[in-house]
Amino acid sequence: MSTNEVKISVRNLIAFVLRSGDLDSRFMGASRAVEGTRAHQKIQKARKEEVKDGQEYIPEVWLSHSLEYKGMTITVEGRADGVLWKNDIVIVDEIKTTTRPLEQIDEHYNMLHWAQVKCYAYILATQNGLKELDIQLSYYQLDTQEIKNLLQHFSITQLKDFFDQLIERYFLWAEMVNTWQIKRQRSIKSLDFPFVTYRKGQRNLAVAVYKTIVQRKKLFVKAPTGIGKTISTLFPAVKAMGEGYTTKIFYLTAKTITRQVAEEAFIKMKTKGLLLKTITLTAKDKICFKDESNCNPEYCKFAKGHFDRVNDASKDIFNHENLMTREVIEKYARKYQICPFEFSLDMALWVDSIICDYNYVFDPRVYLKRFFEENDDKDYIFLIDEAHNLVDRSRAMFSAELNKSSFLDVKRIMKEKEPEIAKVSNKLNKFMLTAKKECGKEKSLVQEKEPKEIVPLLKKFINVSEKWLAKNEQSNGHKELLELYFEVKIFVRIAELYDERFVTYIQKNNRDVKIKLFCIEPSYLLSEAVKRGKTAVFFSATLTPLDYFRDMLGGAKEDYMIQLSAPFDNNNRCLLIANSISTKYSDRENTYDIIADYLNTVVLQKAGNYLVFFPSYKYMYEVYDIFRERYSGISTIMQSSFMTEQEREAFLDIFRPNLSEPLLGFAVLGGIFSEGIDLKGERLVGVVVVGVGLPQICLERDIIKNYFQNKNNYGFEYAYMYPGMNKVLQASGRVIRSEEDRGIILLIDERFAYSNYIRVFPREWEHHQKAKSIDDVRIALERFWC
């Protein structure tokens, strides 16, 4: 798309120009969307079968129209539900579903519906040289399955007048966007890399990302800490935008801190002259101004009249802000008294780059349909940071579970309120009791088939629940039923994705029982989600082994992989393996004393800050108590199992540079302090990792192991070893964050010296040393620090 062109969908054009009134997301029945899709298909099929000779009904007609308006090209496009060519008559058909009685719906029911179909009609008439045509709104009543057709006749002159009025009202905004895009493109063309020189490997990464975008490929990158992954992926993506290869960059992360790093990268490019608008999306429950995120105009003043004020807010923020962080969004939302979450989603349509969680692209429950369902060009770029997290995150996204106790509770609550809900809840409770019996004496039962017999019952539960939920928002039991309703909705949605990469398992838990649709291998569904854009770059410092992550993240053999070397001098790192100690679960009780002694030896060699990571809280507590008792003169701090954001910040603030005495922080491997924190220089001089980080043995891990053992003979590696070593690599990466840093890493476990573990070590660990005793550690550290 050129810089003098603005593109917008028919739906967004109508919504932007004509919307007004309250924001109201009270329960309306989530399954209505699915039913609506099916109703569309049903009506389209029936109309196609009804046509006679000389007639033709075409469903899902893609329409696009570009016009020159005051020196600007505006492209409006969208998909009409159907077009009937009937002799000399042409009817543009728009299908709408409703739960209202059809007698309450007439020509004045919803002017936005008419506006939408009139736009489609105008584009069709213009493309085909039609002087006049009919437009039809077909309302399908979801409960009665009756249809009401409303028909109007228009001349091309009338349609053009209407369309021109829309464009005239939209033009001020379009002109503002177009003016911005021209400035943006100019700034991108003159933008240089925002640092004086490239670090080792940084230029290679930037070039690889740019080529991947141009060639519409996928790229998997293992880039060690210090290369500058964020700027090395964003800079070439921005340059690609300047060349017209994309209209939007999505920077996807798993953690808040990495979103902040992306924001900082954009700020850095801004100092070099870049003009680019970015927004950071924050979860609704976090950014909501109210105690409870309930978009009910009777409850929330920010929802009442939201659409009357949001366009003014949008123009204001667009004209005055480029970096739309959470704080900036909240500032303008308060100024205009609008919902900050919905405001941020609206602004996401107009900005150049979106920083957000993985969910907004990949999760079938919440991905941004406003982008991906109306995007035929699919020119978006997905930059996926800390991509090692996406394997387990995507398993969770594509899995769903139900508990028997939930249906039993709802049955009791609804017995008097709504017997029909209680009845179907009882049937589901009995179904799960039968499933529990199938386990026999075992705690669980794994089946390689979808439990299809439960799905009709669940759909029945959804239908009867929706009617009650929509009419009884203030009633007791509404909250409990609503929570279960959404769990059931998710289960049914995931059941539609079920294939050979899933299993169903039933698990007993005392008197309760759980049924779970478990996605073992998320690769296919991830690969399908990536098709919502044109290019995806997966990158992490710990994407090791690279071919494992390519397979698990939906890559193919033809996709690119690049493994970069660490940019820092290996002489700045001392990597030791204490290979005379077994930290296997059965041996741990015998290691508490010796590990405390190792820790004391490490911290005494140089004053400074250290972190030690344990495979469990229990292990950490035991060693912590012994260490405090034996070495009370050394300052310690310990991670707790539930820490607020303020407590986390307070923990990290203690790690100050240039301490005259040692400080030892105790933390858990795979926890909040083992990745995503950046303690540069003297803020952290050493890390100790206790154990190889294997996930706890459990049913799901064993399911993964058995699946991949049958598939490729790498069951243990895929289920336990690779995820465990990834946690070790992440924790070890907390030390050595810049060229000037010097630090030590001590790995305590005999398995670190096994050949199969050494094969997983990154290149920069080739110069590790084995230490069979505490004396070996002491001598090695004395040499390093001298």
mmCIF file of N, CA, C and O in Angstrom, residues 61-122:
data_model
loop_
_atom_site.group_PDB
_atom_site.id
_atom_site.type_symbol
_atom_site.label_atom_id
_atom_site.label_comp_id
_atom_site.label_asym_id
_atom_site.label_seq_id
_atom_site.Cartn_x
_atom_site.Cartn_y
_atom_site.Cartn_z
ATOM 1 N N VAL A 61 -19.061 -12.656 -1.256
ATOM 2 C CA VAL A 61 -18.508 -11.909 -2.388
ATOM 3 C C VAL A 61 -17.551 -10.831 -1.875
ATOM 4 O O VAL A 61 -17.958 -9.924 -1.137
ATOM 5 N N TRP A 62 -16.284 -10.957 -2.260
ATOM 6 C CA TRP A 62 -15.281 -9.973 -1.844
ATOM 7 C C TRP A 62 -15.378 -8.739 -2.735
ATOM 8 O O TRP A 62 -15.377 -8.831 -3.958
ATOM 9 N N LEU A 63 -15.480 -7.577 -2.091
ATOM 10 C CA LEU A 63 -15.674 -6.328 -2.811
ATOM 11 C C LEU A 63 -14.628 -5.310 -2.364
ATOM 12 O O LEU A 63 -14.338 -5.185 -1.170
ATOM 13 N N SER A 64 -14.079 -4.599 -3.310
ATOM 14 C CA SER A 64 -13.074 -3.588 -2.994
ATOM 15 C C SER A 64 -13.235 -2.411 -3.948
ATOM 16 O O SER A 64 -13.439 -2.604 -5.153
ATOM 17 N N HIS A 65 -13.153 -1.210 -3.387
ATOM 18 C CA HIS A 65 -13.340 -0.012 -4.200
ATOM 19 C C HIS A 65 -12.347 1.055 -3.760
ATOM 20 O O HIS A 65 -12.240 1.358 -2.573
ATOM 21 N N SER A 66 -11.625 1.598 -4.713
ATOM 22 C CA SER A 66 -10.679 2.680 -4.436
ATOM 23 C C SER A 66 -11.168 3.944 -5.127
ATOM 24 O O SER A 66 -11.628 3.908 -6.275
ATOM 25 N N LEU A 67 -11.085 5.051 -4.419
ATOM 26 C CA LEU A 67 -11.504 6.320 -5.012
ATOM 27 C C LEU A 67 -10.496 7.400 -4.665
ATOM 28 O O LEU A 67 -9.836 7.347 -3.622
ATOM 29 N N GLU A 68 -10.376 8.364 -5.568
ATOM 30 C CA GLU A 68 -9.528 9.527 -5.330
ATOM 31 C C GLU A 68 -10.378 10.595 -4.660
ATOM 32 O O GLU A 68 -11.452 10.962 -5.165
ATOM 33 N N TYR A 69 -9.916 11.058 -3.505
ATOM 34 C CA TYR A 69 -10.687 12.064 -2.774
ATOM 35 C C TYR A 69 -9.714 13.104 -2.234
ATOM 36 O O TYR A 69 -8.884 12.808 -1.367
ATOM 37 N N LYS A 70 -9.782 14.303 -2.798
ATOM 38 C CA LYS A 70 -8.932 15.409 -2.375
ATOM 39 C C LYS A 70 -7.454 15.026 -2.349
ATOM 40 O O LYS A 70 -6.730 15.276 -1.380
ATOM 41 N N GLY A 71 -7.036 14.357 -3.428
ATOM 42 C CA GLY A 71 -5.629 14.015 -3.559
ATOM 43 C C GLY A 71 -5.205 12.748 -2.838
ATOM 44 O O GLY A 71 -4.017 12.421 -2.818
ATOM 45 N N MET A 72 -6.138 12.024 -2.265
ATOM 46 C CA MET A 72 -5.816 10.805 -1.526
ATOM 47 C C MET A 72 -6.589 9.639 -2.115
ATOM 48 O O MET A 72 -7.725 9.796 -2.586
ATOM 49 N N THR A 73 -5.970 8.472 -2.093
ATOM 50 C CA THR A 73 -6.655 7.254 -2.504
ATOM 51 C C THR A 73 -7.174 6.545 -1.258
ATOM 52 O O THR A 73 -6.393 6.185 -0.369
ATOM 53 N N ILE A 74 -8.478 6.362 -1.202
ATOM 54 C CA ILE A 74 -9.103 5.645 -0.081
ATOM 55 C C ILE A 74 -9.666 4.343 -0.626
ATOM 56 O O ILE A 74 -10.463 4.332 -1.568
ATOM 57 N N THR A 75 -9.240 3.245 -0.051
ATOM 58 C CA THR A 75 -9.717 1.927 -0.466
ATOM 59 C C THR A 75 -10.640 1.381 0.610
ATOM 60 O O THR A 75 -10.255 1.279 1.782
ATOM 61 N N VAL A 76 -11.851 1.038 0.201
ATOM 62 C CA VAL A 76 -12.842 0.454 1.112
ATOM 63 C C VAL A 76 -13.141 -0.958 0.616
ATOM 64 O O VAL A 76 -13.424 -1.161 -0.567
ATOM 65 N N GLU A 77 -13.080 -1.922 1.504
ATOM 66 C CA GLU A 77 -13.268 -3.303 1.080
ATOM 67 C C GLU A 77 -13.992 -4.108 2.152
ATOM 68 O O GLU A 77 -14.041 -3.725 3.318
ATOM 69 N N GLY A 78 -14.579 -5.206 1.722
ATOM 70 C CA GLY A 78 -15.290 -6.074 2.653
ATOM 71 C C GLY A 78 -15.926 -7.241 1.917
ATOM 72 O O GLY A 78 -15.788 -7.377 0.696
ATOM 73 N N ARG A 79 -16.628 -8.046 2.666
ATOM 74 C CA ARG A 79 -17.198 -9.265 2.085
ATOM 75 C C ARG A 79 -18.714 -9.263 2.299
ATOM 76 O O ARG A 79 -19.197 -9.304 3.444
ATOM 77 N N ALA A 80 -19.457 -9.199 1.209
ATOM 78 C CA ALA A 80 -20.926 -9.274 1.282
ATOM 79 C C ALA A 80 -21.335 -10.730 1.482
ATOM 80 O O ALA A 80 -20.736 -11.640 0.911
ATOM 81 N N ASP A 81 -22.385 -10.943 2.281
ATOM 82 C CA ASP A 81 -22.818 -12.321 2.562
ATOM 83 C C ASP A 81 -23.296 -13.027 1.299
ATOM 84 O O ASP A 81 -23.094 -14.236 1.140
ATOM 85 N N GLY A 82 -23.952 -12.291 0.392
ATOM 86 C CA GLY A 82 -24.432 -12.935 -0.824
ATOM 87 C C GLY A 82 -24.933 -11.928 -1.843
ATOM 88 O O GLY A 82 -25.356 -10.827 -1.478
ATOM 89 N N VAL A 83 -24.851 -12.314 -3.119
ATOM 90 C CA VAL A 83 -25.398 -11.486 -4.205
ATOM 91 C C VAL A 83 -26.236 -12.388 -5.100
ATOM 92 O O VAL A 83 -25.759 -13.441 -5.551
ATOM 93 N N LEU A 84 -27.485 -11.974 -5.322
ATOM 94 C CA LEU A 84 -28.391 -12.723 -6.200
ATOM 95 C C LEU A 84 -28.543 -11.966 -7.515
ATOM 96 O O LEU A 84 -28.986 -10.818 -7.546
ATOM 97 N N TRP A 85 -28.123 -12.633 -8.592
ATOM 98 C CA TRP A 85 -28.316 -12.086 -9.935
ATOM 99 C C TRP A 85 -29.572 -12.748 -10.494
ATOM 100 O O TRP A 85 -29.593 -13.924 -10.787
ATOM 101 N N LYS A 86 -30.630 -11.932 -10.609
ATOM 102 C CA LYS A 86 -31.949 -12.466 -10.939
ATOM 103 C C LYS A 86 -32.507 -11.706 -12.138
ATOM 104 O O LYS A 86 -33.151 -10.662 -11.996
ATOM 105 N N ASN A 87 -32.210 -12.256 -13.344
ATOM 106 C CA ASN A 87 -32.602 -11.585 -14.582
ATOM 107 C C ASN A 87 -32.039 -10.156 -14.577
ATOM 108 O O ASN A 87 -30.838 -9.972 -14.512
ATOM 109 N N ASP A 88 -32.913 -9.163 -14.604
ATOM 110 C CA ASP A 88 -32.447 -7.777 -14.624
ATOM 111 C C ASP A 88 -32.316 -7.191 -13.221
ATOM 112 O O ASP A 88 -31.961 -6.016 -13.070
ATOM 113 N N ILE A 89 -32.611 -7.989 -12.214
ATOM 114 C CA ILE A 89 -32.574 -7.499 -10.836
ATOM 115 C C ILE A 89 -31.343 -8.061 -10.124
ATOM 116 O O ILE A 89 -31.028 -9.238 -10.237
ATOM 117 N N VAL A 90 -30.655 -7.182 -9.387
ATOM 118 C CA VAL A 90 -29.522 -7.618 -8.561
ATOM 119 C C VAL A 90 -29.854 -7.293 -7.109
ATOM 120 O O VAL A 90 -30.260 -6.169 -6.779
ATOM 121 N N ILE A 91 -29.712 -8.296 -6.240
ATOM 122 C CA ILE A 91 -29.997 -8.112 -4.807
ATOM 123 C C ILE A 91 -28.722 -8.401 -4.016
ATOM 124 O O ILE A 91 -28.150 -9.485 -4.110
ATOM 125 N N VAL A 92 -28.280 -7.415 -3.243
ATOM 126 C CA VAL A 92 -27.155 -7.615 -2.322
ATOM 127 C C VAL A 92 -27.753 -7.983 -0.965
ATOM 128 O O VAL A 92 -28.557 -7.234 -0.398
ATOM 129 N N ASP A 93 -27.359 -9.155 -0.489
ATOM 130 C CA ASP A 93 -27.990 -9.738 0.702
ATOM 131 C C ASP A 93 -27.026 -9.694 1.891
ATOM 132 O O ASP A 93 -25.868 -10.097 1.784
ATOM 133 N N GLU A 94 -27.492 -9.186 3.024
ATOM 134 C CA GLU A 94 -26.705 -9.197 4.260
ATOM 135 C C GLU A 94 -27.506 -9.947 5.319
ATOM 136 O O GLU A 94 -28.671 -9.620 5.594
ATOM 137 N N ILE A 95 -26.882 -10.984 5.901
ATOM 138 C CA ILE A 95 -27.564 -11.851 6.858
ATOM 139 C C ILE A 95 -27.177 -11.450 8.280
ATOM 140 O O ILE A 95 -25.996 -11.337 8.606
ATOM 141 N N LYS A 96 -28.156 -11.232 9.127
ATOM 142 C CA LYS A 96 -27.929 -10.889 10.526
ATOM 143 C C LYS A 96 -28.701 -11.871 11.407
ATOM 144 O O LYS A 96 -29.839 -12.240 11.077
ATOM 145 N N THR A 97 -28.081 -12.293 12.477
ATOM 146 C CA THR A 97 -28.772 -13.175 13.428
ATOM 147 C C THR A 97 -29.209 -12.369 14.643
ATOM 148 O O THR A 97 -28.578 -11.375 15.010
ATOM 149 N N THR A 98 -30.276 -12.808 15.258
ATOM 150 C CA THR A 98 -30.833 -12.063 16.391
ATOM 151 C C THR A 98 -31.553 -13.010 17.347
ATOM 152 O O THR A 98 -31.973 -14.104 16.949
ATOM 153 N N THR A 99 -31.662 -12.567 18.597
ATOM 154 C CA THR A 99 -32.488 -13.294 19.572
ATOM 155 C C THR A 99 -33.791 -12.541 19.850
ATOM 156 O O THR A 99 -34.623 -13.012 20.611
ATOM 157 N N ARG A 100 -33.941 -11.384 19.234
ATOM 158 C CA ARG A 100 -35.173 -10.609 19.416
ATOM 159 C C ARG A 100 -36.318 -11.237 18.625
ATOM 160 O O ARG A 100 -36.092 -11.804 17.546
ATOM 161 N N PRO A 101 -37.540 -11.100 19.094
ATOM 162 C CA PRO A 101 -38.695 -11.535 18.298
ATOM 163 C C PRO A 101 -38.721 -10.753 16.981
ATOM 164 O O PRO A 101 -38.501 -9.535 16.965
ATOM 165 N N LEU A 102 -38.989 -11.428 15.884
ATOM 166 C CA LEU A 102 -38.912 -10.784 14.574
ATOM 167 C C LEU A 102 -39.939 -9.669 14.405
ATOM 168 O O LEU A 102 -39.718 -8.729 13.623
ATOM 169 N N GLU A 103 -41.049 -9.730 15.164
ATOM 170 C CA GLU A 103 -42.047 -8.670 15.047
ATOM 171 C C GLU A 103 -41.530 -7.331 15.590
ATOM 172 O O GLU A 103 -42.096 -6.268 15.309
ATOM 173 N N GLN A 104 -40.429 -7.382 16.386
ATOM 174 C CA GLN A 104 -39.840 -6.146 16.905
ATOM 175 C C GLN A 104 -38.826 -5.538 15.927
ATOM 176 O O GLN A 104 -38.257 -4.480 16.196
ATOM 177 N N ILE A 105 -38.607 -6.217 14.831
ATOM 178 C CA ILE A 105 -37.599 -5.757 13.875
ATOM 179 C C ILE A 105 -38.287 -5.235 12.613
ATOM 180 O O ILE A 105 -39.071 -5.942 11.985
ATOM 181 N N ASP A 106 -37.988 -3.976 12.292
ATOM 182 C CA ASP A 106 -38.515 -3.384 11.064
ATOM 183 C C ASP A 106 -37.404 -2.610 10.361
ATOM 184 O O ASP A 106 -36.222 -2.733 10.718
ATOM 185 N N GLU A 107 -37.763 -1.791 9.396
ATOM 186 C CA GLU A 107 -36.765 -1.064 8.598
ATOM 187 C C GLU A 107 -35.927 -0.109 9.436
ATOM 188 O O GLU A 107 -34.834 0.297 9.032
ATOM 189 N N HIS A 108 -36.417 0.275 10.611
ATOM 190 C CA HIS A 108 -35.713 1.258 11.443
ATOM 191 C C HIS A 108 -34.964 0.598 12.602
ATOM 192 O O HIS A 108 -34.442 1.299 13.471
ATOM 193 N N TYR A 109 -34.880 -0.722 12.591
ATOM 194 C CA TYR A 109 -34.308 -1.454 13.736
ATOM 195 C C TYR A 109 -32.838 -1.126 13.956
ATOM 196 O O TYR A 109 -32.406 -0.849 15.076
ATOM 197 N N ASN A 110 -32.025 -1.165 12.920
ATOM 198 C CA ASN A 110 -30.594 -0.920 13.085
ATOM 199 C C ASN A 110 -30.051 -0.263 11.816
ATOM 200 O O ASN A 110 -29.877 -0.903 10.791
ATOM 201 N N MET A 111 -29.760 1.042 11.916
ATOM 202 C CA MET A 111 -29.310 1.780 10.755
ATOM 203 C C MET A 111 -27.882 1.400 10.340
ATOM 204 O O MET A 111 -27.499 1.565 9.183
ATOM 205 N N LEU A 112 -27.088 0.870 11.298
ATOM 206 C CA LEU A 112 -25.734 0.437 10.944
ATOM 207 C C LEU A 112 -25.773 -0.762 10.002
ATOM 208 O O LEU A 112 -24.924 -0.897 9.122
ATOM 209 N N HIS A 113 -26.781 -1.633 10.186
ATOM 210 C CA HIS A 113 -26.927 -2.774 9.285
ATOM 211 C C HIS A 113 -27.205 -2.312 7.863
ATOM 212 O O HIS A 113 -26.627 -2.815 6.890
ATOM 213 N N TRP A 114 -28.124 -1.352 7.742
ATOM 214 C CA TRP A 114 -28.447 -0.815 6.417
ATOM 215 C C TRP A 114 -27.220 -0.125 5.803
ATOM 216 O O TRP A 114 -26.942 -0.267 4.613
ATOM 217 N N ALA A 115 -26.492 0.604 6.634
ATOM 218 C CA ALA A 115 -25.317 1.316 6.137
ATOM 219 C C ALA A 115 -24.281 0.343 5.573
ATOM 220 O O ALA A 115 -23.673 0.600 4.517
ATOM 221 N N GLN A 116 -24.105 -0.754 6.252
ATOM 222 C CA GLN A 116 -23.123 -1.744 5.803
ATOM 223 C C GLN A 116 -23.496 -2.309 4.437
ATOM 224 O O GLN A 116 -22.676 -2.357 3.513
ATOM 225 N N VAL A 117 -24.748 -2.738 4.281
ATOM 226 C CA VAL A 117 -25.152 -3.376 3.020
ATOM 227 C C VAL A 117 -25.248 -2.335 1.899
ATOM 228 O O VAL A 117 -25.016 -2.654 0.727
ATOM 229 N N LYS A 118 -25.531 -1.094 2.235
ATOM 230 C CA LYS A 118 -25.537 -0.050 1.204
ATOM 231 C C LYS A 118 -24.123 0.192 0.656
ATOM 232 O O LYS A 118 -23.953 0.440 -0.542
ATOM 233 N N CYS A 119 -23.134 0.073 1.513
ATOM 234 C CA CYS A 119 -21.742 0.201 1.047
ATOM 235 C C CYS A 119 -21.406 -0.931 0.083
ATOM 236 O O CYS A 119 -20.817 -0.697 -0.988
ATOM 237 N N TYR A 120 -21.763 -2.147 0.473
ATOM 238 C CA TYR A 120 -21.519 -3.288 -0.416
ATOM 239 C C TYR A 120 -22.222 -3.080 -1.755
ATOM 240 O O TYR A 120 -21.654 -3.360 -2.838
ATOM 241 N N ALA A 121 -23.456 -2.609 -1.688
ATOM 242 C CA ALA A 121 -24.240 -2.419 -2.910
ATOM 243 C C ALA A 121 -23.604 -1.368 -3.811
ATOM 244 O O ALA A 121 -23.547 -1.532 -5.037
ATOM 245 N N TYR A 122 -23.118 -0.292 -3.209
ATOM 246 C CA TYR A 122 -22.496 0.762 -4.009
ATOM 247 C C TYR A 122 -21.239 0.232 -4.709
ATOM 248 O O TYR A 122 -21.030 0.493 -5.911
#
